[in-house]
PDB file of C-alpha atoms in Angstrom:
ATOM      1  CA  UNK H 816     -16.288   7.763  -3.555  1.00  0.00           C
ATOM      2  CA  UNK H 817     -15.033   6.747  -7.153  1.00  0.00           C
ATOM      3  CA  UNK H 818     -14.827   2.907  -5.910  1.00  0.00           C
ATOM      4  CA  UNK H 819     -14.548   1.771  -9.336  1.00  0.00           C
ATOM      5  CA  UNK H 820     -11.576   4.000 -10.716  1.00  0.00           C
ATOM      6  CA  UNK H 821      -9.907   3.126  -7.388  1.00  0.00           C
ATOM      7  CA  UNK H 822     -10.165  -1.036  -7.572  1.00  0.00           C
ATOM      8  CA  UNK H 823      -8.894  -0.218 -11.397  1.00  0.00           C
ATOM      9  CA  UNK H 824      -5.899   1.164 -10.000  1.00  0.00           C
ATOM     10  CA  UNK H 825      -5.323  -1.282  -7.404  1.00  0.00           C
ATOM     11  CA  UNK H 826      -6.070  -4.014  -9.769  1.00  0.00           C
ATOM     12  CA  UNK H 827      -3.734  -2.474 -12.467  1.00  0.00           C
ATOM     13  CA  UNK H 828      -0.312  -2.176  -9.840  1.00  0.00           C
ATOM     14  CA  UNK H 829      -1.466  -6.216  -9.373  1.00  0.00           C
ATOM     15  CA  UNK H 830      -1.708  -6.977 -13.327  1.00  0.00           C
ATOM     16  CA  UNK H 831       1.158  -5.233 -14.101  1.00  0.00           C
ATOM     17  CA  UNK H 832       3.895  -5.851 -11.323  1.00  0.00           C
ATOM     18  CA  UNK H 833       4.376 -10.059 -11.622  1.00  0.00           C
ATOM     19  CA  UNK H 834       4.231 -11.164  -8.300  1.00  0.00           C
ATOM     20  CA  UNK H 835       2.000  -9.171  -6.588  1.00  0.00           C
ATOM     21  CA  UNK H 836      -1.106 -11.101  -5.109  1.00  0.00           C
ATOM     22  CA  UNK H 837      -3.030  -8.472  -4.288  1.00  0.00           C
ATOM     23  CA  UNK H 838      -3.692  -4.808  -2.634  1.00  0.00           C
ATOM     24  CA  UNK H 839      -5.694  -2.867  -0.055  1.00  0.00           C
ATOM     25  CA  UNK H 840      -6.580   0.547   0.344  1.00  0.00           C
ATOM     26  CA  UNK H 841      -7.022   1.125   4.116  1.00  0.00           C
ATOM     27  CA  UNK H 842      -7.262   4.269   6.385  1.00  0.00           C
ATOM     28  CA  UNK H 843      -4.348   5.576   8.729  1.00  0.00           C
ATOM     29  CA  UNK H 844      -6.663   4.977  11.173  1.00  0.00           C
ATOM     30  CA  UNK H 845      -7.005   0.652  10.109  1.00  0.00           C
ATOM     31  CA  UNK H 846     -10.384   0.964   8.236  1.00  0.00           C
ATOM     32  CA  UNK H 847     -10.566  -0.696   4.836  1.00  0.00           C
ATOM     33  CA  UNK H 848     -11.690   1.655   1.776  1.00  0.00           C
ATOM     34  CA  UNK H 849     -10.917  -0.939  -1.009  1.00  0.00           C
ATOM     35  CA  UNK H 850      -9.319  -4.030  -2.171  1.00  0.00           C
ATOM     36  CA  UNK H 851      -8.153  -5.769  -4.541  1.00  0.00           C
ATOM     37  CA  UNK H 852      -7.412  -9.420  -3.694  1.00  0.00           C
ATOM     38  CA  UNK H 853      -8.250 -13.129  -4.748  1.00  0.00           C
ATOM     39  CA  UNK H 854     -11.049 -14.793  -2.888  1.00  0.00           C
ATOM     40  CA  UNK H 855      -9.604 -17.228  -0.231  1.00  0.00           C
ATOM     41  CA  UNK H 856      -6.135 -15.290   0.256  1.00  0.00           C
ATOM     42  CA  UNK H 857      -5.222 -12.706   3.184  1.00  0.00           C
ATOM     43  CA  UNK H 858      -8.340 -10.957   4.919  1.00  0.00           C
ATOM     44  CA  UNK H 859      -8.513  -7.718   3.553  1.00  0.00           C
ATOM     45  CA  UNK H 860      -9.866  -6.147   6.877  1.00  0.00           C
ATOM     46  CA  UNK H 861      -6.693  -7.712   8.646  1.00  0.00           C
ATOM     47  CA  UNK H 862      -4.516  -6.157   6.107  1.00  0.00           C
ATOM     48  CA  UNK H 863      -5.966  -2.601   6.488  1.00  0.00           C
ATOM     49  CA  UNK H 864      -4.993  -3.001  10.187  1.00  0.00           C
ATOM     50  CA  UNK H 865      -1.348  -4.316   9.858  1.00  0.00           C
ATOM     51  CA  UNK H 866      -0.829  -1.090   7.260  1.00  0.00           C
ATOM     52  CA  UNK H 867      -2.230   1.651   9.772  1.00  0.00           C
ATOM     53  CA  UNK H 868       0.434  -0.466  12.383  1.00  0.00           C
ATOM     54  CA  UNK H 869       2.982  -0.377  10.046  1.00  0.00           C
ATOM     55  CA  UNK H 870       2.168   3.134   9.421  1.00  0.00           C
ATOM     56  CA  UNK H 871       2.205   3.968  12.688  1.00  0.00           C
ATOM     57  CA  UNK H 872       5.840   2.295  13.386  1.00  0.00           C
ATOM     58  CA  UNK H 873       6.932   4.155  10.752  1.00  0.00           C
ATOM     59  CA  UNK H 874       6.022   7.129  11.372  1.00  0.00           C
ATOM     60  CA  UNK H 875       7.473   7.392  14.972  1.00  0.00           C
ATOM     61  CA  UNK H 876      10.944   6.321  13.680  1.00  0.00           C
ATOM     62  CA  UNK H 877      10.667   8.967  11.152  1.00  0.00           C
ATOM     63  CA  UNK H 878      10.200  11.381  13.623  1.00  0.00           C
ATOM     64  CA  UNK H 879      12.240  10.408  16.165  1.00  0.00           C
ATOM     65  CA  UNK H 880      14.932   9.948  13.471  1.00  0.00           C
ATOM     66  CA  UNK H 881      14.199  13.405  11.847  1.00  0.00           C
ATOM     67  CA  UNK H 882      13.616  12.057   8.887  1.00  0.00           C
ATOM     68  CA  UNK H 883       9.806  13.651   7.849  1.00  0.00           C
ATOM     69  CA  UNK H 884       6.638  12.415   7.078  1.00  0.00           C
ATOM     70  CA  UNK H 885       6.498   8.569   6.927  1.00  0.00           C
ATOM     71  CA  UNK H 886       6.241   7.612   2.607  1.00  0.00           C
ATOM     72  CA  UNK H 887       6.789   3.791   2.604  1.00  0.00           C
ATOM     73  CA  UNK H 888       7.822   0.675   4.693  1.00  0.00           C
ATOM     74  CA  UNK H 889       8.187  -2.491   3.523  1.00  0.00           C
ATOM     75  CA  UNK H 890       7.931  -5.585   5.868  1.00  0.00           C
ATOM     76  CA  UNK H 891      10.243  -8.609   3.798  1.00  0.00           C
ATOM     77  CA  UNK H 892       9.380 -12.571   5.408  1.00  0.00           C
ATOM     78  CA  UNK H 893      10.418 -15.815   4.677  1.00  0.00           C
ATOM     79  CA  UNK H 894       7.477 -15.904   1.955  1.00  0.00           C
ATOM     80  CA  UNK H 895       6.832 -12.701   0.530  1.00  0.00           C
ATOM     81  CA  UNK H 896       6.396  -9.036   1.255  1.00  0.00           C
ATOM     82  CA  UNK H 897       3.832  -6.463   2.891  1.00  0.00           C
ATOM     83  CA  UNK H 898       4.709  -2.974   1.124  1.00  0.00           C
ATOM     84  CA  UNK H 899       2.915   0.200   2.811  1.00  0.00           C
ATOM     85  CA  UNK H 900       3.039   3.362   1.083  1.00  0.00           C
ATOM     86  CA  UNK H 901       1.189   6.849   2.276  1.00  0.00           C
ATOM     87  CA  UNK H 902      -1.162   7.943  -0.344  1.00  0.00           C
ATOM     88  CA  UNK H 903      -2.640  11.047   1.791  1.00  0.00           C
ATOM     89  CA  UNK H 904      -2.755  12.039   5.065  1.00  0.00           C
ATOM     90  CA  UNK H 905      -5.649   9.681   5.923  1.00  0.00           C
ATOM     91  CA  UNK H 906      -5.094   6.566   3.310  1.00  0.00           C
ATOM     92  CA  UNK H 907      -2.596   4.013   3.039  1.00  0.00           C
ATOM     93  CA  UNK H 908      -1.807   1.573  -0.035  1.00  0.00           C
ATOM     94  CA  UNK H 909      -0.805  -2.215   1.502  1.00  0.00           C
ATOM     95  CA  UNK H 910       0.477  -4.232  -1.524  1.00  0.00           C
ATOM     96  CA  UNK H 911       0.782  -8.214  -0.356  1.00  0.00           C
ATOM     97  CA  UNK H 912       3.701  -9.611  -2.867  1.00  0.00           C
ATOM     98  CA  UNK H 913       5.357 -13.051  -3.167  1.00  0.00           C
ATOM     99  CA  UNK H 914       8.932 -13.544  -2.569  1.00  0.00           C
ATOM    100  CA  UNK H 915      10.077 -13.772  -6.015  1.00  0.00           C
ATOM    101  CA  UNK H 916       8.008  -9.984  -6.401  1.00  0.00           C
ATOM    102  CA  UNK H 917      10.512  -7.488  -8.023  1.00  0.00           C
ATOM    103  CA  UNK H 918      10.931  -5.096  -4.948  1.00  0.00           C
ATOM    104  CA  UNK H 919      12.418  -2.124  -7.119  1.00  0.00           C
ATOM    105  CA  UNK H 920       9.956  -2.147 -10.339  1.00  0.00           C
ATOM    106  CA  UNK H 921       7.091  -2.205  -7.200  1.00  0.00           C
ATOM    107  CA  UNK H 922       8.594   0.722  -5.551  1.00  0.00           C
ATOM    108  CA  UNK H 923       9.180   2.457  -8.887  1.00  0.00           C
ATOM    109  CA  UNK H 924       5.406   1.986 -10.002  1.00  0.00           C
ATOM    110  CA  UNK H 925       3.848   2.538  -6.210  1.00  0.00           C
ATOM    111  CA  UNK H 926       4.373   6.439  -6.127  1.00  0.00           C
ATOM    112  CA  UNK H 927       2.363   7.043  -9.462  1.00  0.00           C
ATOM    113  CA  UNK H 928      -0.384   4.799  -7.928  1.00  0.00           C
ATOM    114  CA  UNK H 929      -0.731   6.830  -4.465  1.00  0.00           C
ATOM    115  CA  UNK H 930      -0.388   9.881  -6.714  1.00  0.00           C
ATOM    116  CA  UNK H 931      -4.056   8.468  -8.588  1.00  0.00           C
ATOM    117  CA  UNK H 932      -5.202   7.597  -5.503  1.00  0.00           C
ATOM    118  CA  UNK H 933      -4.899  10.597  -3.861  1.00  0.00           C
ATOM    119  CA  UNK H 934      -6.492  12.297  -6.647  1.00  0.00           C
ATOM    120  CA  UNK H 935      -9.419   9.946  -6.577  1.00  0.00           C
ATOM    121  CA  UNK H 936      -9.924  10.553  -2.618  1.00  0.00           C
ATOM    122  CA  UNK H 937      -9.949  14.252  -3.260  1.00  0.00           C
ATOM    123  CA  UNK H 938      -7.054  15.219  -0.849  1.00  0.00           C
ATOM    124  CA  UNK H 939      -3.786  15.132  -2.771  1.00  0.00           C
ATOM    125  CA  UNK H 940      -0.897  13.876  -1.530  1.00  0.00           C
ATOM    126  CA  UNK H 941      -0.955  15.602   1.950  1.00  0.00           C
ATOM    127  CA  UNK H 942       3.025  14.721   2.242  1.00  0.00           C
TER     128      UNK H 942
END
């Protein structure tokens, strides 16, 4: 797996959207593939989890709402965000943001970085 290429991209949606404090690359099944976050912040193992979870949420309201494939959720608390995006049909992309994080400009740049990432897994997009 091109690990390198893919912690570039992950680092690169963290460089260049102020705000974000890190990201994860996890399987729909809760697996981690990659991260990219600072030493001593959220566990990147846990956050692999809570995407496949959010993933999973999302996906049965899509369907039960007829609304297609699940693309993205985002989870808002008092302190920040939790963004999940579908890259494939196996990966997710978890971005962890602060509360002052531009929402839009992240969900503006996120597609183009699932798009990469898909292309460095080897599966396309799958959606």
């Amino acid at each position: 797996m091109p690990y390198v290429a893919i912690h570039n991209q992950l680092s690169d949606l963290r460089i260049q959207i102020p705000g974000v404090r890190g990201c994860v690359l996890g399987g729909v099944d809760g697996l981690l593939i990659a991260h990219d976050l600072p030493a001593g912040d959220a566990e990147p193992h846990d956050l692999a989890a809570l995407a496949a979870t959010t993933f999973g949420l999302g996906r049965q309201v899509g369907l039960a709402l007829r609304h297609g494939p699940f693309r993205e959720s985002t989870v808002r608390g008092q302190h920040g965000y939790f963004a999940v995006y579908a890259v494939n049909d196996t990966a997710l992309l978890a971005v962890l943001g602060e509360d002052a994080v531009n929402v839009a400009r992240l969900h503006l740049h996120a597609p183009a970085v699932t798009e990469r990432l898909a292309a460095l897994l080897g599966g396309g997009m799958g959606r």
